[in-house]
Amino acid sequence: MAVIIDGKALAARLRQQIKEEVARLKEQGVHPCLAVILVGDDPASCFYVNNKEKDCAECGIKSIKYALPATTSEAELLGLIAKLNADPSVHGILVQLPLPKGLSAARVITAISPDKDVDAFHPENVGRVMQGKYTFAPCTPAGVMKLLEAYSIPVEGRECVVVGRSNIVGKPQAMLLLHANGTVTMCHSKTVNLAEITRRADILVCAVGKVNFITADMVKPGAVVIDVGMNVNDEGKLTGDVDFAAVEKIASYITPAPGGVGPMTRAMLLDNTLKAAKLAAKI
Ligand code: NDP
């Protein structure tokens, strides 16, 4: 039976460390602050933004929420971002995605100062991640790397397979594994013989968004299985991409979903905000 990677516990430890570091920064006169912009009232987005506010409060990070109506024009949104870019008391800026129709996420993200882009979605930060010279890495892949590190799971020289190639998860995940000297294969919906490839993986990361997508026959015995997926199954329960009950019997390590990658994603946003505050204060 696999060791179950406890992302919830690790995220709690990280939040404690961040809280202590925030307190030390405050003693030096630096008060970390995250601005979160929510446009419209998509229930999932509201839920995520509320969690972000809660996490910030727990760690002593100031959060300012801008809840804008769905009718907000792009010019208005860009105006707010310009104001926050210029405000030295704001260290991190996050625009909750997806944006309502008519607003270009690409233009909006590109308007955020790269030094305040705590989601690491700005093209400059994407490029830095690609080069391996970055301050901010996207929260989910960064959280996965922290989980591997915390469980002393080596990446160097190992076969890593990432299923999913989104800009926010799959692609940066592959880059981070590559920088850790893994031998990385990326798979997507056009991959032929997917199971053959996933069965080669020593470390298998799945970010597809389909319930029970990774079945036991797709996993090499002893592999490390990281389930990024966050889906709602037929019973209305939150679940990942991996058939957990079957795969935990053959994997060496496995993340549960929920309770694996999700809490780490949240913790890494706090970590990036802390980094942004230090960057601004030249600490
Ligand atoms: P996207 O929908 O942007 O990307 C999904 C990827 O899966 C695409 O690259 C797609 O390939 C690939 N895919 C779809 N079907 C197949 C298939 N049959 N075989 C192989 N690959 C396939 O999703 P995200 O990356 O944004 O998210 C993925 C999952 O992770 C979702 O469940 C999401 O909710 C979850 N998530 C969880 C987070 C967390 O903190 N735990 C954070 C972010 C996301 P193609 O490119 O060819 O279309």
Short mmCIF file of C-alpha atoms and ligand atoms in Angstrom, two decimals:
data_model
loop_
_atom_site.label_atom_id
_atom_site.label_comp_id
_atom_site.label_asym_id
_atom_site.label_seq_id
_atom_site.Cartn_x
_atom_site.Cartn_y
_atom_site.Cartn_z
CA MET A 1 0.00 0.00 0.00
CA ALA A 2 1.23 3.44 -0.88
CA VAL A 3 2.25 6.11 1.59
CA ILE A 4 -0.46 8.75 1.45
CA ILE A 5 1.08 12.17 0.95
CA ASP A 6 -0.58 14.50 3.42
CA GLY A 7 -0.82 17.83 1.62
CA LYS A 8 -3.15 19.23 4.22
CA ALA A 9 -0.66 18.70 7.05
CA LEU A 10 2.29 19.99 5.03
CA ALA A 11 0.32 23.08 3.98
CA ALA A 12 -0.53 23.76 7.64
CA ARG A 13 3.18 23.57 8.53
CA LEU A 14 4.02 25.92 5.66
CA ARG A 15 1.37 28.40 6.76
CA GLN A 16 2.87 28.36 10.25
CA GLN A 17 6.35 29.07 8.83
CA ILE A 18 4.94 31.83 6.62
CA LYS A 19 3.12 33.34 9.59
CA GLU A 20 6.37 33.47 11.56
CA GLU A 21 8.22 35.05 8.63
CA VAL A 22 5.45 37.61 8.12
CA ALA A 23 5.75 38.56 11.80
CA ARG A 24 9.52 39.04 11.39
CA LEU A 25 8.97 41.18 8.28
CA LYS A 26 6.46 43.33 10.12
CA GLU A 27 9.09 44.00 12.80
CA GLN A 28 11.21 45.42 9.96
CA GLY A 29 8.31 47.63 8.85
CA VAL A 30 7.21 45.49 5.90
CA HIS A 31 3.52 44.53 5.95
CA PRO A 32 2.88 41.91 3.24
CA CYS A 33 -0.27 42.70 1.29
CA LEU A 34 -2.15 40.84 -1.43
CA ALA A 35 -4.78 42.48 -3.66
CA VAL A 36 -7.32 40.02 -5.03
CA ILE A 37 -9.57 41.10 -7.87
CA LEU A 38 -12.80 39.22 -8.47
CA VAL A 39 -14.91 40.16 -11.48
CA GLY A 40 -18.47 38.84 -11.50
CA ASP A 41 -20.07 36.41 -9.09
CA ASP A 42 -19.11 32.95 -10.34
CA PRO A 43 -19.71 30.77 -7.22
CA ALA A 44 -16.48 28.76 -7.61
CA SER A 45 -14.43 31.95 -8.03
CA CYS A 46 -16.11 33.52 -4.96
CA PHE A 47 -15.27 30.38 -2.97
CA TYR A 48 -11.60 30.46 -4.04
CA VAL A 49 -11.29 34.17 -3.27
CA ASN A 50 -12.83 33.70 0.19
CA ASN A 51 -10.33 30.92 0.89
CA LYS A 52 -7.49 33.16 -0.18
CA GLU A 53 -8.68 35.87 2.21
CA LYS A 54 -8.95 33.34 5.03
CA ASP A 55 -5.45 31.98 4.38
CA CYS A 56 -3.97 35.49 4.32
CA ALA A 57 -5.69 36.37 7.60
CA GLU A 58 -4.31 33.22 9.24
CA CYS A 59 -0.75 34.19 8.27
CA GLY A 60 -1.00 37.88 9.10
CA ILE A 61 -0.92 38.91 5.43
CA LYS A 62 -3.19 41.83 4.63
CA SER A 63 -5.60 41.05 1.81
CA ILE A 64 -7.66 43.60 -0.07
CA LYS A 65 -10.55 42.26 -2.08
CA TYR A 66 -11.89 44.14 -5.09
CA ALA A 67 -15.25 42.62 -6.01
CA LEU A 68 -16.21 44.15 -9.34
CA PRO A 69 -19.45 43.60 -11.25
CA ALA A 70 -19.44 41.31 -14.30
CA THR A 71 -20.19 44.39 -16.39
CA THR A 72 -16.77 45.89 -15.58
CA SER A 73 -15.01 47.03 -18.75
CA GLU A 74 -11.49 45.95 -19.58
CA ALA A 75 -10.36 49.59 -19.36
CA GLU A 76 -11.71 49.83 -15.81
CA LEU A 77 -10.01 46.60 -14.82
CA LEU A 78 -6.71 47.67 -16.37
CA GLY A 79 -7.05 51.01 -14.58
CA LEU A 80 -7.36 49.26 -11.22
CA ILE A 81 -4.35 47.05 -12.00
CA ALA A 82 -2.29 50.12 -12.94
CA LYS A 83 -3.23 51.75 -9.64
CA LEU A 84 -2.25 48.62 -7.67
CA ASN A 85 0.99 48.26 -9.65
CA ALA A 86 1.94 51.78 -8.56
CA ASP A 87 0.94 51.30 -4.91
CA PRO A 88 4.05 50.38 -2.88
CA SER A 89 1.92 49.03 -0.03
CA VAL A 90 0.52 46.29 -2.33
CA HIS A 91 2.99 43.46 -2.92
CA GLY A 92 0.93 40.86 -4.75
CA ILE A 93 -1.87 41.22 -7.29
CA LEU A 94 -4.10 38.33 -8.26
CA VAL A 95 -6.95 38.41 -10.75
CA GLN A 96 -9.24 35.45 -10.18
CA LEU A 97 -9.79 33.50 -13.39
CA PRO A 98 -11.85 32.83 -15.40
CA LEU A 99 -12.93 36.35 -16.29
CA PRO A 100 -16.44 37.09 -17.59
CA LYS A 101 -16.89 37.08 -21.38
CA GLY A 102 -15.55 40.15 -23.12
CA LEU A 103 -12.50 40.52 -20.86
CA SER A 104 -9.19 39.21 -22.17
CA ALA A 105 -7.40 37.21 -19.48
CA ALA A 106 -4.17 37.43 -21.50
CA ARG A 107 -4.26 41.26 -21.64
CA VAL A 108 -5.28 41.55 -18.01
CA ILE A 109 -2.56 39.19 -16.73
CA THR A 110 0.06 40.93 -18.87
CA ALA A 111 -0.91 44.25 -17.26
CA ILE A 112 0.11 43.05 -13.79
CA SER A 113 3.63 44.06 -12.81
CA PRO A 114 5.77 40.88 -13.05
CA ASP A 115 7.15 41.70 -9.58
CA LYS A 116 3.62 41.53 -8.13
CA ASP A 117 2.39 38.61 -10.23
CA VAL A 118 1.99 36.06 -7.43
CA ASP A 119 0.18 33.59 -9.71
CA ALA A 120 3.22 33.65 -12.03
CA PHE A 121 1.03 33.79 -15.12
CA HIS A 122 2.63 36.93 -16.65
CA PRO A 123 4.61 36.05 -19.81
CA GLU A 124 7.79 37.39 -18.21
CA ASN A 125 7.38 35.04 -15.25
CA VAL A 126 6.44 32.18 -17.57
CA GLY A 127 9.73 32.83 -19.41
CA ARG A 128 11.67 32.94 -16.18
CA VAL A 129 10.21 29.59 -15.11
CA MET A 130 11.23 28.23 -18.50
CA GLN A 131 14.79 29.49 -17.94
CA GLY A 132 14.86 28.19 -14.38
CA LYS A 133 15.64 31.66 -13.00
CA TYR A 134 12.47 32.65 -11.28
CA THR A 135 11.16 34.25 -8.11
CA PHE A 136 7.58 33.09 -8.55
CA ALA A 137 6.49 29.71 -9.89
CA PRO A 138 2.81 28.94 -10.49
CA CYS A 139 1.26 27.79 -7.22
CA THR A 140 0.08 24.29 -8.17
CA PRO A 141 3.30 22.95 -9.74
CA ALA A 142 5.34 24.69 -7.03
CA GLY A 143 3.16 22.96 -4.43
CA VAL A 144 3.75 19.59 -6.08
CA MET A 145 7.52 20.12 -5.95
CA LYS A 146 7.26 21.00 -2.24
CA LEU A 147 5.33 17.78 -1.61
CA LEU A 148 8.00 15.71 -3.36
CA GLU A 149 10.72 17.50 -1.39
CA ALA A 150 8.90 17.08 1.94
CA TYR A 151 8.63 13.33 1.39
CA SER A 152 12.28 13.12 0.23
CA ILE A 153 11.18 11.79 -3.15
CA PRO A 154 14.09 12.21 -5.55
CA VAL A 155 13.37 13.58 -9.03
CA GLU A 156 16.85 13.55 -10.52
CA GLY A 157 17.31 10.96 -13.21
CA ARG A 158 13.80 9.58 -12.81
CA GLU A 159 11.14 9.17 -15.48
CA CYS A 160 8.50 11.83 -14.88
CA VAL A 161 5.29 11.82 -16.87
CA VAL A 162 2.93 14.80 -16.74
CA VAL A 163 -0.54 14.24 -18.17
CA GLY A 164 -2.11 17.59 -19.11
CA ARG A 165 -0.41 20.56 -20.75
CA SER A 166 -2.28 23.61 -19.49
CA ASN A 167 -0.34 26.84 -19.04
CA ILE A 168 -1.14 26.95 -15.33
CA VAL A 169 -0.41 23.34 -14.36
CA GLY A 170 0.94 20.84 -16.91
CA LYS A 171 3.52 22.95 -18.76
CA PRO A 172 5.09 24.64 -15.72
CA GLN A 173 4.97 21.31 -13.85
CA ALA A 174 7.04 19.70 -16.61
CA MET A 175 9.52 22.60 -16.45
CA LEU A 176 9.94 22.37 -12.67
CA LEU A 177 10.52 18.60 -12.88
CA LEU A 178 13.01 19.20 -15.69
CA HIS A 179 14.87 21.80 -13.59
CA ALA A 180 15.02 19.15 -10.85
CA ASN A 181 16.79 16.92 -13.41
CA GLY A 182 13.90 14.58 -14.06
CA THR A 183 13.49 13.02 -17.52
CA VAL A 184 10.15 14.49 -18.45
CA THR A 185 7.45 13.39 -20.88
CA MET A 186 4.33 15.49 -21.38
CA CYS A 187 1.06 13.91 -22.48
CA HIS A 188 -2.18 15.44 -23.70
CA SER A 189 -5.41 14.57 -25.45
CA LYS A 190 -3.63 13.73 -28.71
CA THR A 191 -1.10 11.39 -27.10
CA VAL A 192 -1.16 7.93 -28.63
CA ASN A 193 -0.84 4.91 -26.32
CA LEU A 194 -1.09 6.99 -23.16
CA ALA A 195 -1.09 3.99 -20.80
CA GLU A 196 2.20 2.76 -22.28
CA ILE A 197 3.79 6.10 -21.46
CA THR A 198 2.28 6.54 -18.00
CA ARG A 199 3.44 3.00 -17.11
CA ARG A 200 7.03 4.17 -17.63
CA ALA A 201 6.69 6.85 -14.98
CA ASP A 202 8.56 6.77 -11.71
CA ILE A 203 6.70 10.00 -10.94
CA LEU A 204 3.29 10.43 -12.55
CA VAL A 205 1.54 13.79 -12.32
CA CYS A 206 -2.02 13.92 -13.61
CA ALA A 207 -3.77 17.24 -14.36
CA VAL A 208 -6.55 16.38 -16.75
CA GLY A 209 -9.84 17.08 -15.00
CA LYS A 210 -11.58 13.71 -15.42
CA VAL A 211 -12.80 11.41 -12.66
CA ASN A 212 -10.98 8.03 -12.49
CA PHE A 213 -8.89 8.93 -15.53
CA ILE A 214 -5.75 7.20 -14.22
CA THR A 215 -6.51 3.56 -13.57
CA ALA A 216 -4.25 0.98 -11.93
CA ASP A 217 -3.20 -0.55 -15.27
CA MET A 218 -1.69 2.84 -16.24
CA VAL A 219 0.65 2.91 -13.25
CA LYS A 220 3.98 1.16 -12.75
CA PRO A 221 4.16 -0.69 -9.43
CA GLY A 222 6.09 1.49 -6.98
CA ALA A 223 5.46 4.75 -8.85
CA VAL A 224 4.81 8.07 -7.12
CA VAL A 225 1.37 9.31 -8.18
CA ILE A 226 0.45 12.97 -7.85
CA ASP A 227 -3.20 13.75 -8.51
CA VAL A 228 -3.76 17.41 -9.38
CA GLY A 229 -7.32 16.89 -10.62
CA MET A 230 -10.21 18.51 -8.84
CA ASN A 231 -13.51 17.19 -10.10
CA VAL A 232 -16.98 16.53 -8.82
CA ASN A 233 -18.04 12.90 -9.25
CA ASP A 234 -21.54 11.52 -9.91
CA GLU A 235 -22.29 11.54 -6.18
CA GLY A 236 -21.44 15.23 -6.00
CA LYS A 237 -18.19 14.55 -4.14
CA LEU A 238 -14.91 16.34 -4.76
CA THR A 239 -12.45 13.90 -6.32
CA GLY A 240 -9.24 13.82 -8.33
CA ASP A 241 -8.22 12.28 -11.67
CA VAL A 242 -6.86 9.05 -10.19
CA ASP A 243 -8.75 5.90 -9.27
CA PHE A 244 -7.37 6.23 -5.75
CA ALA A 245 -8.68 2.95 -4.26
CA ALA A 246 -7.04 0.84 -7.00
CA VAL A 247 -3.87 2.88 -7.52
CA GLU A 248 -2.94 3.21 -3.84
CA LYS A 249 -2.48 -0.58 -3.80
CA ILE A 250 0.40 -0.43 -6.29
CA ALA A 251 1.94 3.05 -5.96
CA SER A 252 4.73 3.82 -3.49
CA TYR A 253 3.36 7.29 -2.72
CA ILE A 254 0.05 8.86 -3.67
CA THR A 255 -1.70 12.16 -3.03
CA PRO A 256 -5.33 12.02 -1.99
CA ALA A 257 -7.78 14.41 -3.63
CA PRO A 258 -8.98 16.36 -1.78
CA GLY A 259 -6.22 16.80 0.79
CA GLY A 260 -3.16 16.50 -1.46
CA VAL A 261 -2.23 19.12 -4.02
CA GLY A 262 -5.13 21.54 -3.35
CA PRO A 263 -4.00 22.77 0.10
CA MET A 264 -0.45 23.14 -1.24
CA THR A 265 -1.66 25.35 -4.09
CA ARG A 266 -3.24 27.64 -1.50
CA ALA A 267 -0.11 27.67 0.66
CA MET A 268 2.14 28.50 -2.29
CA LEU A 269 0.13 31.64 -3.02
CA LEU A 270 0.97 32.85 0.48
CA ASP A 271 4.60 31.91 -0.11
CA ASN A 272 4.65 33.88 -3.37
CA THR A 273 3.08 36.89 -1.63
CA LEU A 274 5.78 36.73 1.02
CA LYS A 275 8.42 36.56 -1.71
CA ALA A 276 6.84 39.58 -3.45
CA ALA A 277 6.95 41.59 -0.21
CA LYS A 278 10.61 40.70 0.30
CA LEU A 279 11.40 41.53 -3.32
CA ALA A 280 9.83 44.98 -2.94
CA ALA A 281 11.69 45.57 0.34
CA LYS A 282 14.93 44.24 -1.21
CA ILE A 283 15.27 41.69 1.60
P1 NDP B 1 -7.20 22.16 -18.60
O1 NDP B 1 -8.59 21.78 -18.97
O2 NDP B 1 -6.69 23.50 -18.94
O3 NDP B 1 -6.19 21.08 -19.21
C1 NDP B 1 -6.49 19.73 -19.21
C2 NDP B 1 -5.41 19.00 -19.93
O4 NDP B 1 -5.75 17.61 -19.95
C3 NDP B 1 -5.21 19.44 -21.39
O5 NDP B 1 -3.86 19.63 -21.67
C4 NDP B 1 -5.78 18.27 -22.19
O6 NDP B 1 -5.11 18.04 -23.41
C5 NDP B 1 -5.52 17.12 -21.25
N1 NDP B 1 -6.43 16.01 -21.55
C6 NDP B 1 -7.77 16.06 -21.68
N2 NDP B 1 -8.25 14.84 -22.03
C7 NDP B 1 -7.18 14.03 -22.13
C8 NDP B 1 -7.00 12.67 -22.47
N3 NDP B 1 -8.04 11.89 -22.80
N4 NDP B 1 -5.77 12.15 -22.48
C9 NDP B 1 -4.69 12.93 -22.14
N5 NDP B 1 -4.79 14.23 -21.81
C10 NDP B 1 -6.01 14.77 -21.81
O7 NDP B 1 -7.11 21.89 -17.04
P2 NDP B 1 -6.13 22.44 -15.88
O8 NDP B 1 -4.73 22.11 -16.16
O9 NDP B 1 -6.50 23.83 -15.56
O10 NDP B 1 -6.66 21.53 -14.68
C11 NDP B 1 -6.59 20.14 -14.71
C12 NDP B 1 -7.26 19.58 -13.47
O11 NDP B 1 -6.56 20.04 -12.33
C13 NDP B 1 -8.71 20.02 -13.27
O12 NDP B 1 -9.42 19.00 -12.61
C14 NDP B 1 -8.58 21.21 -12.34
O13 NDP B 1 -9.76 21.44 -11.58
C15 NDP B 1 -7.46 20.75 -11.47
N6 NDP B 1 -6.70 21.80 -10.82
C16 NDP B 1 -6.40 21.60 -9.52
C17 NDP B 1 -5.65 22.49 -8.83
C18 NDP B 1 -5.31 22.19 -7.42
O14 NDP B 1 -4.89 23.07 -6.71
N7 NDP B 1 -5.44 20.93 -6.98
C19 NDP B 1 -5.21 23.75 -9.44
C20 NDP B 1 -5.51 23.86 -10.84
C21 NDP B 1 -6.25 22.91 -11.50
P3 NDP B 1 -5.17 19.06 -24.66
O15 NDP B 1 -4.22 20.15 -24.31
O16 NDP B 1 -4.73 18.25 -25.81
O17 NDP B 1 -6.59 19.54 -24.75
#
